[in-house]
Coordinates of C-alpha atoms and ligand atoms in Angstrom, one line a residue:
M1 CA 0.0 0.1 -0.1
T2 CA 1.1 3.5 -0.7
D3 CA 2.2 5.9 1.9
S4 CA 0.7 9.0 0.3
V5 CA -1.7 10.8 2.5
K6 CA -2.7 13.5 -0.1
Y7 CA -4.6 12.7 -3.4
V8 CA -4.2 15.5 -5.7
L9 CA -5.8 15.4 -9.3
D10 CA -4.4 17.4 -12.3
E11 CA -6.5 20.4 -13.5
R12 CA -7.3 18.2 -16.5
D13 CA -9.2 16.0 -14.3
L14 CA -11.4 18.6 -13.0
P15 CA -14.9 17.1 -14.0
R16 CA -16.4 18.6 -17.4
R17 CA -20.1 17.5 -16.1
W18 CA -22.1 17.4 -13.2
Y19 CA -24.1 14.5 -12.1
N20 CA -27.7 14.3 -11.9
I21 CA -29.0 11.5 -9.7
A22 CA -32.8 12.2 -11.2
A23 CA -31.6 9.7 -14.2
D24 CA -30.9 7.0 -12.0
L25 CA -33.7 7.2 -9.0
P26 CA -35.6 3.9 -8.6
A27 CA -38.7 5.8 -8.1
P28 CA -39.3 9.5 -9.4
L29 CA -38.8 12.5 -7.3
P30 CA -42.5 13.8 -6.0
P31 CA -43.1 17.1 -7.9
I32 CA -42.9 20.5 -6.3
L33 CA -46.5 22.1 -6.0
H34 CA -48.1 25.4 -6.4
P35 CA -48.9 26.7 -2.7
G36 CA -52.1 27.9 -3.8
T37 CA -53.2 25.2 -6.5
H38 CA -51.4 22.4 -5.2
Q39 CA -50.7 21.6 -8.8
P40 CA -47.1 20.9 -10.0
V41 CA -45.3 24.2 -10.8
G42 CA -44.0 24.9 -14.3
P43 CA -40.9 26.9 -15.4
D44 CA -43.1 29.9 -15.8
D45 CA -44.1 29.9 -12.0
L46 CA -40.3 30.0 -11.1
A47 CA -39.2 32.5 -14.0
P48 CA -39.6 35.6 -11.8
I49 CA -37.0 34.5 -9.2
F50 CA -34.8 32.1 -11.0
P51 CA -32.8 32.4 -14.1
M52 CA -34.0 29.7 -17.0
G53 CA -30.7 27.9 -16.9
V54 CA -31.3 27.1 -13.2
I55 CA -34.7 26.0 -13.7
E56 CA -33.9 23.7 -16.5
Q57 CA -31.6 21.8 -14.1
E58 CA -34.0 21.9 -11.6
V59 CA -36.5 19.7 -13.9
S60 CA -33.9 17.9 -15.8
Q61 CA -33.8 14.2 -16.1
E62 CA -30.3 14.0 -17.9
R63 CA -27.7 12.0 -16.1
E64 CA -25.0 14.5 -17.1
I65 CA -25.0 18.1 -17.4
E66 CA -22.3 20.1 -19.0
I67 CA -20.2 22.6 -16.6
P68 CA -19.9 25.8 -18.6
E69 CA -16.3 26.6 -19.4
P70 CA -16.5 29.9 -17.2
V71 CA -17.6 28.1 -14.3
R72 CA -14.7 25.5 -14.8
D73 CA -12.1 28.3 -14.9
I74 CA -13.3 29.6 -11.7
Y75 CA -13.5 26.2 -10.2
R76 CA -9.9 25.7 -11.4
Q77 CA -8.7 28.4 -8.7
W78 CA -9.1 25.6 -5.8
R79 CA -10.3 22.5 -7.7
P80 CA -9.9 19.8 -7.7
S81 CA -10.0 19.9 -4.0
P82 CA -7.7 17.3 -2.2
L83 CA -8.5 14.2 -0.8
Y84 CA -6.4 13.1 2.1
R85 CA -5.8 9.9 4.0
A86 CA -6.2 10.7 7.8
R87 CA -3.1 8.6 8.5
R88 CA -2.4 10.6 11.9
L89 CA -6.0 10.3 12.9
E90 CA -6.1 6.5 12.1
K91 CA -3.0 6.4 14.4
M92 CA -4.3 8.3 17.4
L93 CA -7.6 6.2 17.1
D94 CA -5.4 3.2 16.9
T95 CA -8.0 1.8 14.4
P96 CA -7.6 -0.5 11.4
A97 CA -10.1 1.8 9.4
R98 CA -8.7 3.6 6.4
I99 CA -10.1 7.4 7.1
Y100 CA -10.2 9.8 4.2
Y101 CA -11.7 13.2 4.0
K102 CA -12.4 15.5 0.9
Y103 CA -11.4 18.9 1.9
E104 CA -13.7 21.7 0.8
G105 CA -12.1 24.4 3.2
V106 CA -9.6 25.2 0.5
S107 CA -12.3 27.3 -1.6
P108 CA -11.8 31.0 -1.0
A109 CA -14.9 31.3 1.0
G110 CA -13.7 28.2 3.1
S111 CA -16.6 26.1 2.4
H112 CA -18.4 24.1 -0.5
K113 CA -20.7 26.8 -1.4
P114 CA -18.9 28.6 -4.0
N115 CA -19.3 25.4 -6.0
T116 CA -23.2 26.2 -6.8
A117 CA -22.6 30.1 -5.9
I118 CA -20.2 30.4 -9.1
A119 CA -22.5 28.2 -11.1
Q120 CA -25.8 30.2 -10.3
A121 CA -23.9 33.4 -10.9
F122 CA -23.1 32.6 -14.2
Y123 CA -26.5 31.8 -15.4
N124 CA -27.8 34.7 -13.9
K125 CA -24.9 36.8 -15.7
Q126 CA -25.9 35.2 -18.9
E127 CA -29.6 36.1 -18.8
G128 CA -28.7 39.8 -18.5
V129 CA -29.6 39.6 -14.5
K130 CA -27.7 42.7 -12.7
R131 CA -28.6 41.9 -9.0
I132 CA -29.1 38.8 -6.9
T133 CA -30.8 38.8 -3.6
T134 CA -30.3 36.3 -1.0
E135 CA -30.5 35.5 2.6
T136 CA -27.9 34.0 4.9
G137 CA -27.8 32.5 8.4
A138 CA -24.5 31.9 9.9
G139 CA -22.8 33.8 6.8
Q140 CA -21.3 30.9 4.6
W141 CA -23.9 31.3 1.9
G142 CA -23.6 35.1 1.9
S143 CA -19.9 35.0 1.7
A144 CA -19.7 32.5 -1.3
L145 CA -22.5 34.3 -3.4
A146 CA -20.4 37.8 -2.7
L147 CA -17.3 36.1 -4.1
A148 CA -19.0 34.7 -7.0
G149 CA -20.8 38.2 -7.6
S150 CA -17.3 39.9 -7.7
F151 CA -16.1 37.3 -10.2
F152 CA -19.2 38.0 -12.5
G153 CA -19.8 41.8 -11.9
L154 CA -23.1 41.2 -10.2
E155 CA -24.5 43.1 -7.5
I156 CA -25.4 41.0 -4.3
E157 CA -27.7 41.9 -1.9
V158 CA -27.6 39.6 1.4
F159 CA -30.3 39.6 4.2
M160 CA -28.1 38.3 7.0
V161 CA -30.3 37.0 10.2
K162 CA -30.1 40.0 12.3
V163 CA -28.6 37.9 15.6
S164 CA -25.7 36.6 13.5
F165 CA -25.3 40.0 11.8
Q166 CA -24.4 41.3 15.2
Q167 CA -22.4 38.2 16.3
K168 CA -20.3 37.7 13.2
P169 CA -19.2 40.8 11.9
Y170 CA -16.1 39.4 10.3
R171 CA -18.7 37.6 7.9
R172 CA -20.1 41.2 7.2
S173 CA -16.7 42.4 6.4
F174 CA -16.0 39.2 4.2
M175 CA -19.0 40.2 2.0
E176 CA -18.2 43.7 1.8
T177 CA -14.8 43.3 0.6
F178 CA -16.1 41.5 -2.5
G179 CA -18.6 44.5 -3.0
A180 CA -21.5 42.8 -1.8
R181 CA -24.5 44.8 0.4
C182 CA -25.1 43.0 4.0
I183 CA -28.3 43.9 5.6
A184 CA -29.4 43.0 9.1
S185 CA -32.8 41.2 8.8
P186 CA -35.7 42.3 9.3
S187 CA -34.8 45.6 7.8
E188 CA -36.8 48.7 6.7
L189 CA -36.1 47.9 3.3
T190 CA -38.9 45.6 2.6
S191 CA -42.5 45.4 3.5
A192 CA -41.8 41.8 5.1
G193 CA -39.2 43.3 7.2
R194 CA -41.1 46.5 8.4
A195 CA -44.3 44.3 9.3
V196 CA -42.0 42.3 11.4
L197 CA -40.4 45.5 13.1
A198 CA -43.6 47.1 13.7
E199 CA -44.7 44.3 15.9
H200 CA -41.2 43.3 17.1
P201 CA -38.9 46.3 17.1
D202 CA -36.1 44.3 18.6
S203 CA -36.7 40.9 16.5
T204 CA -33.3 39.1 16.0
G205 CA -34.7 37.8 12.8
S206 CA -34.9 34.4 11.6
L207 CA -34.0 32.7 8.4
G208 CA -37.5 32.4 7.4
I209 CA -37.9 36.3 7.7
A210 CA -34.7 36.6 5.9
I211 CA -35.9 34.5 3.0
S212 CA -39.0 36.6 2.9
E213 CA -37.2 39.8 2.5
A214 CA -34.5 38.5 -0.3
V215 CA -37.5 37.1 -2.3
E216 CA -39.7 40.4 -1.9
R217 CA -36.6 42.2 -3.4
S218 CA -36.1 39.9 -6.1
V219 CA -39.6 40.3 -7.6
E220 CA -39.8 44.1 -7.4
R221 CA -37.2 44.6 -10.2
D222 CA -36.9 42.8 -13.7
D223 CA -33.2 43.0 -13.4
T224 CA -33.0 41.2 -10.2
K225 CA -33.2 37.1 -9.2
Y226 CA -33.1 35.2 -6.3
A227 CA -30.6 32.6 -5.2
L228 CA -30.7 29.7 -2.7
G229 CA -27.4 27.9 -1.3
S230 CA -28.9 24.4 -0.6
V231 CA -32.0 22.5 -0.8
L232 CA -33.0 22.5 -4.5
N233 CA -32.1 19.8 -7.0
H234 CA -29.9 22.2 -8.9
V235 CA -27.8 23.0 -6.1
M236 CA -27.5 19.3 -5.1
L237 CA -26.3 18.9 -8.9
H238 CA -23.7 21.5 -8.5
Q239 CA -22.3 20.3 -5.6
T240 CA -21.6 16.8 -7.2
V241 CA -18.3 18.2 -8.4
I242 CA -17.1 17.0 -4.9
G243 CA -18.0 13.4 -5.2
L244 CA -16.9 13.3 -9.0
E245 CA -13.4 14.2 -8.1
A246 CA -13.3 11.6 -5.0
L247 CA -14.4 8.9 -7.4
K248 CA -11.3 9.6 -9.5
Q249 CA -9.0 10.2 -6.4
F250 CA -10.0 6.6 -5.0
E251 CA -8.8 5.2 -8.1
M252 CA -5.6 6.8 -7.6
A253 CA -5.6 5.4 -3.9
N254 CA -6.5 2.2 -5.5
D255 CA -9.4 1.9 -2.9
Y256 CA -12.9 2.4 -2.6
P257 CA -15.1 3.6 0.2
D258 CA -17.3 1.4 2.2
M259 CA -19.1 4.2 3.9
V260 CA -19.6 8.1 2.8
I261 CA -20.3 10.3 5.5
A262 CA -21.4 13.9 5.6
P263 CA -23.2 16.7 7.6
T264 CA -26.6 17.7 6.6
G265 CA -28.2 20.9 7.1
G266 CA -30.3 21.5 3.6
G267 CA -28.4 18.7 2.2
S268 CA -26.2 19.8 -0.5
N269 CA -22.7 18.6 0.8
F270 CA -24.2 15.4 1.4
A271 CA -25.6 14.9 -1.8
G272 CA -22.2 16.5 -3.2
I273 CA -20.1 14.0 -1.9
G274 CA -22.6 11.1 -1.8
F275 CA -24.7 11.1 -5.0
P276 CA -21.9 10.3 -7.5
F277 CA -21.2 7.0 -5.4
L278 CA -24.7 6.1 -4.8
G279 CA -25.3 6.7 -8.7
E280 CA -22.7 3.8 -9.2
Q281 CA -24.5 1.8 -6.7
L282 CA -28.0 2.4 -8.5
R283 CA -26.4 1.4 -12.0
G284 CA -25.0 -1.8 -10.4
G285 CA -21.9 -0.8 -9.2
R286 CA -20.6 -1.4 -5.6
K287 CA -22.8 -0.9 -2.6
I288 CA -21.8 1.8 -0.2
D289 CA -23.2 2.7 3.3
L290 CA -24.3 6.3 3.1
V291 CA -24.4 8.2 6.3
A292 CA -26.3 11.7 6.9
V293 CA -25.3 13.4 9.9
E294 CA -27.5 16.1 11.6
P295 CA -27.5 18.0 15.1
S296 CA -29.8 16.1 17.6
A297 CA -31.3 19.6 18.2
C298 CA -32.7 19.8 14.4
P299 CA -33.2 16.3 13.8
T300 CA -34.9 16.9 10.3
L301 CA -34.3 13.1 8.9
T302 CA -34.2 11.0 12.3
R303 CA -37.5 12.6 13.7
G304 CA -39.0 14.6 11.0
R305 CA -42.0 13.9 8.9
Y306 CA -41.8 12.9 5.1
A307 CA -44.3 15.5 3.8
Y308 CA -45.3 18.6 1.6
D309 CA -44.3 21.6 3.4
F310 CA -43.0 25.4 3.0
G311 CA -39.5 26.1 2.7
D312 CA -40.0 29.5 4.7
T313 CA -41.7 30.7 7.8
A314 CA -43.7 33.2 5.9
H315 CA -45.1 30.5 3.3
L316 CA -44.3 32.7 0.0
T317 CA -42.2 29.4 -1.4
P318 CA -43.6 26.4 -3.4
L319 CA -44.4 23.3 -1.5
V320 CA -41.6 20.4 -1.5
K321 CA -41.8 16.9 -0.2
M322 CA -39.1 16.5 2.1
H323 CA -38.3 15.4 5.8
T324 CA -39.5 18.6 7.8
L325 CA -39.9 19.7 11.3
G326 CA -42.7 22.0 10.2
S327 CA -41.9 25.4 8.7
T328 CA -42.6 27.5 11.9
Y329 CA -40.1 25.1 14.1
V330 CA -37.2 27.6 15.3
P331 CA -34.4 25.4 16.4
P332 CA -32.6 26.2 19.6
G333 CA -29.6 28.4 19.1
F334 CA -26.6 25.8 18.5
H335 CA -23.2 26.8 17.1
A336 CA -23.7 25.0 13.8
G337 CA -26.0 27.7 12.1
G338 CA -25.7 26.2 8.7
L339 CA -27.6 23.1 10.0
R340 CA -30.3 24.8 11.8
Y341 CA -32.9 24.4 8.8
H342 CA -36.6 22.9 9.5
G343 CA -36.6 20.9 6.2
M344 CA -34.2 18.8 3.9
A345 CA -33.4 18.7 0.4
P346 CA -36.1 16.8 -1.6
L347 CA -33.5 14.6 -3.2
V348 CA -31.9 13.8 -0.1
S349 CA -35.3 13.0 1.6
H350 CA -36.4 10.9 -1.5
V351 CA -33.4 8.7 -1.2
T352 CA -33.6 8.6 2.6
N353 CA -37.2 7.4 2.3
L354 CA -36.1 4.7 -0.1
G355 CA -33.9 3.3 2.4
L356 CA -30.5 4.3 0.6
V357 CA -29.2 6.5 3.3
R358 CA -28.6 5.8 7.2
P359 CA -29.2 9.1 9.1
R360 CA -28.2 9.7 12.6
S361 CA -27.7 12.6 14.9
Y362 CA -25.2 13.9 17.5
S363 CA -25.3 16.7 20.2
Q364 CA -22.9 19.5 19.9
L365 CA -20.8 18.7 22.7
Q366 CA -19.8 15.2 20.9
C367 CA -19.3 17.1 17.7
F368 CA -16.9 19.7 19.2
E369 CA -15.1 17.3 21.2
A370 CA -14.5 15.3 17.6
G371 CA -13.4 18.6 15.9
V372 CA -10.8 19.1 18.2
Q373 CA -9.4 15.7 18.2
F374 CA -9.3 15.8 14.5
A375 CA -7.7 19.3 14.6
K376 CA -4.9 17.6 16.8
A377 CA -4.2 15.0 14.3
E378 CA -4.8 16.5 11.2
G379 CA -3.9 20.5 11.5
V380 CA -7.2 21.6 10.2
I381 CA -9.8 23.2 12.4
P382 CA -13.2 22.2 11.0
A383 CA -16.4 24.3 10.7
P384 CA -18.9 23.3 13.6
E385 CA -21.2 22.0 10.9
A386 CA -18.3 19.7 9.5
N387 CA -17.8 18.4 13.0
H388 CA -21.0 16.4 12.7
G389 CA -19.2 14.3 9.8
V390 CA -15.9 13.9 11.8
R391 CA -18.0 12.7 14.9
A392 CA -19.4 10.0 13.2
A393 CA -16.2 9.0 11.1
I394 CA -14.2 8.8 14.4
D395 CA -17.2 6.7 15.8
E396 CA -17.0 4.5 12.7
A397 CA -13.2 4.0 13.1
L398 CA -13.6 3.1 16.6
R399 CA -16.3 0.5 15.8
C400 CA -13.9 -1.0 13.4
R401 CA -11.1 -1.3 16.0
E402 CA -13.7 -3.2 18.3
E403 CA -14.8 -5.4 15.4
G404 CA -11.3 -5.9 14.2
V405 CA -12.1 -5.1 10.6
S406 CA -10.9 -2.6 8.2
R407 CA -13.4 -0.3 6.4
A408 CA -12.7 2.6 4.3
I409 CA -14.4 5.4 5.5
L410 CA -14.7 8.6 3.6
F411 CA -16.3 12.1 4.9
N412 CA -16.7 15.4 3.6
L413 CA -14.9 18.0 5.5
C414 CA -17.0 20.7 3.8
G415 CA -15.6 23.6 5.7
H416 CA -12.9 25.0 7.7
G417 CA -13.7 26.8 11.3
N418 CA -11.4 29.6 11.1
F419 CA -14.3 32.0 11.4
D420 CA -15.8 30.3 14.1
M421 CA -13.5 30.7 17.0
Q422 CA -16.1 32.1 19.1
A423 CA -18.1 28.7 19.0
Y424 CA -14.6 27.1 20.0
R425 CA -13.9 29.6 22.8
D426 CA -17.5 28.9 24.0
Y427 CA -16.6 25.1 24.0
F428 CA -13.3 25.5 25.9
D429 CA -15.0 27.8 28.4
G430 CA -17.6 25.4 29.1
K431 CA -20.3 27.4 27.8
L432 CA -21.6 24.9 25.4
M433 CA -24.7 23.1 26.3
D434 CA -26.1 20.2 24.7
L435 CA -29.6 21.6 23.6
E436 CA -32.5 19.5 23.0
Y437 CA -35.3 20.0 20.8
D438 CA -39.0 20.5 22.2
D439 CA -41.0 17.6 21.4
G440 CA -44.2 19.8 21.9
E441 CA -42.7 22.6 19.7
I442 CA -42.1 20.0 16.9
A443 CA -45.6 18.6 17.4
M444 CA -47.1 22.0 17.0
A445 CA -45.2 23.0 14.0
L446 CA -46.1 19.4 12.2
A447 CA -49.8 20.2 13.0
G448 CA -49.5 23.1 10.9
L449 CA -48.2 21.4 7.8
P450 CA -50.4 22.3 4.8
S451 CA -52.6 19.4 3.9
V452 CA -51.9 18.3 0.3
A453 CA -54.1 15.2 -1.1
Ligands
PLP501 C1 -24.1 25.6 4.6 C2 -23.1 24.8 5.4 C3 -23.4 23.6 5.8 C4 -25.1 23.3 5.5 O1 -25.5 23.1 4.2 P1 -25.9 22.0 3.3 O2 -26.7 22.3 2.3 O3 -26.5 20.9 4.2 O4 -24.4 21.5 2.8 C5 -22.6 22.5 6.1 N1 -21.2 23.1 6.3 C6 -21.1 24.1 5.9 C7 -19.3 24.4 6.2 C8 -21.8 24.9 5.5 O5 -21.3 26.3 5.0

């Protein structure tokens, strides 16, 4: 066996096409429904907020979709991203497991999010859009879109949940460096924001409110569209560049993962690393154990219901069938902000419902403990979201030790935590608590699900 710890692809091996799992699904994905009529939405319904290039991908059944050359040109700045064999971690755990991680923290924004931000900015630019609006919770998505906007000469307007805006001033500086406008939400700029402020002048905001503000701004002007950083099919598609590279890197390593692990918030980095491997399996190739890891305080896949629901609190979005805790559920304020979403990507929900994914959940203290152990061994401090994948990978490696078997474990290190030192500070100071979800609140939010025949 080779002693190599890093598998680096040549630029020429940067994928030319994204992988669309819709082509290989054993049962078709339930359609997106219009919130009023409960009929499947058509491209015209989505055209006011998304560019046509993106809408076509949202409903495409083609297995492979070409990555435009200008998008590949920008990807090349940090892609192909490295695959590492975590040999020092293996030694620390004294495990026979072979642990690999794909590192997406090498992107300029420090996470996987630019993989879709760059693509979405490209399609908007191509169709003459001047301005893109969006929301951001923890700030990673806003940062990625700001970066993409600067590359393509687009105005970017980011509604950032007020509590994060105040707690994470560096995120705002990051976005402004790239020329984006970052606005604390709720704001006076929109009627949705003004309505909230009239009733609750001290509102700290929520992702649901920020989405409403961004969508309102996008439909106001013809030259403005809206962008979403996760959940939708086209976002899953763009992220598959991660897993497609990993497939080639495992060829280099002369190995193949028995298990693929990733954290799940809206589901995009999980789909990105997992779907290309799942596609191999669905087409008759090797079976993999696909593990989705979520916070126990926002247990969408493990405790949610698979049902049609809204994507936002204000009920402006179409209805999608997904695992959901109810659109009015507000998860407790744990530190992996990128995982605090009430729903899950329809594609990830669908394959989970088909029994192709094993979801599990961990509390935040367990995750930070794993993140610190990983950092000491491998030298990279993971984002709090990424710590969920690290925790599961370490647990699986320890299980290999107990059982005396060597399995190949791949996990997605979807981002670094260099912007999240406050969360680590709180962890070291003993201020982090294990927050549990409230059964009663979830039941109440689920009782409010729209009834779809
Ligand atoms: C946004 C984000 C997530 C959660 O989103 P997914 O769509 O589930 O990938 C996880 N990790 C990091 C680092 C993020 O920025």
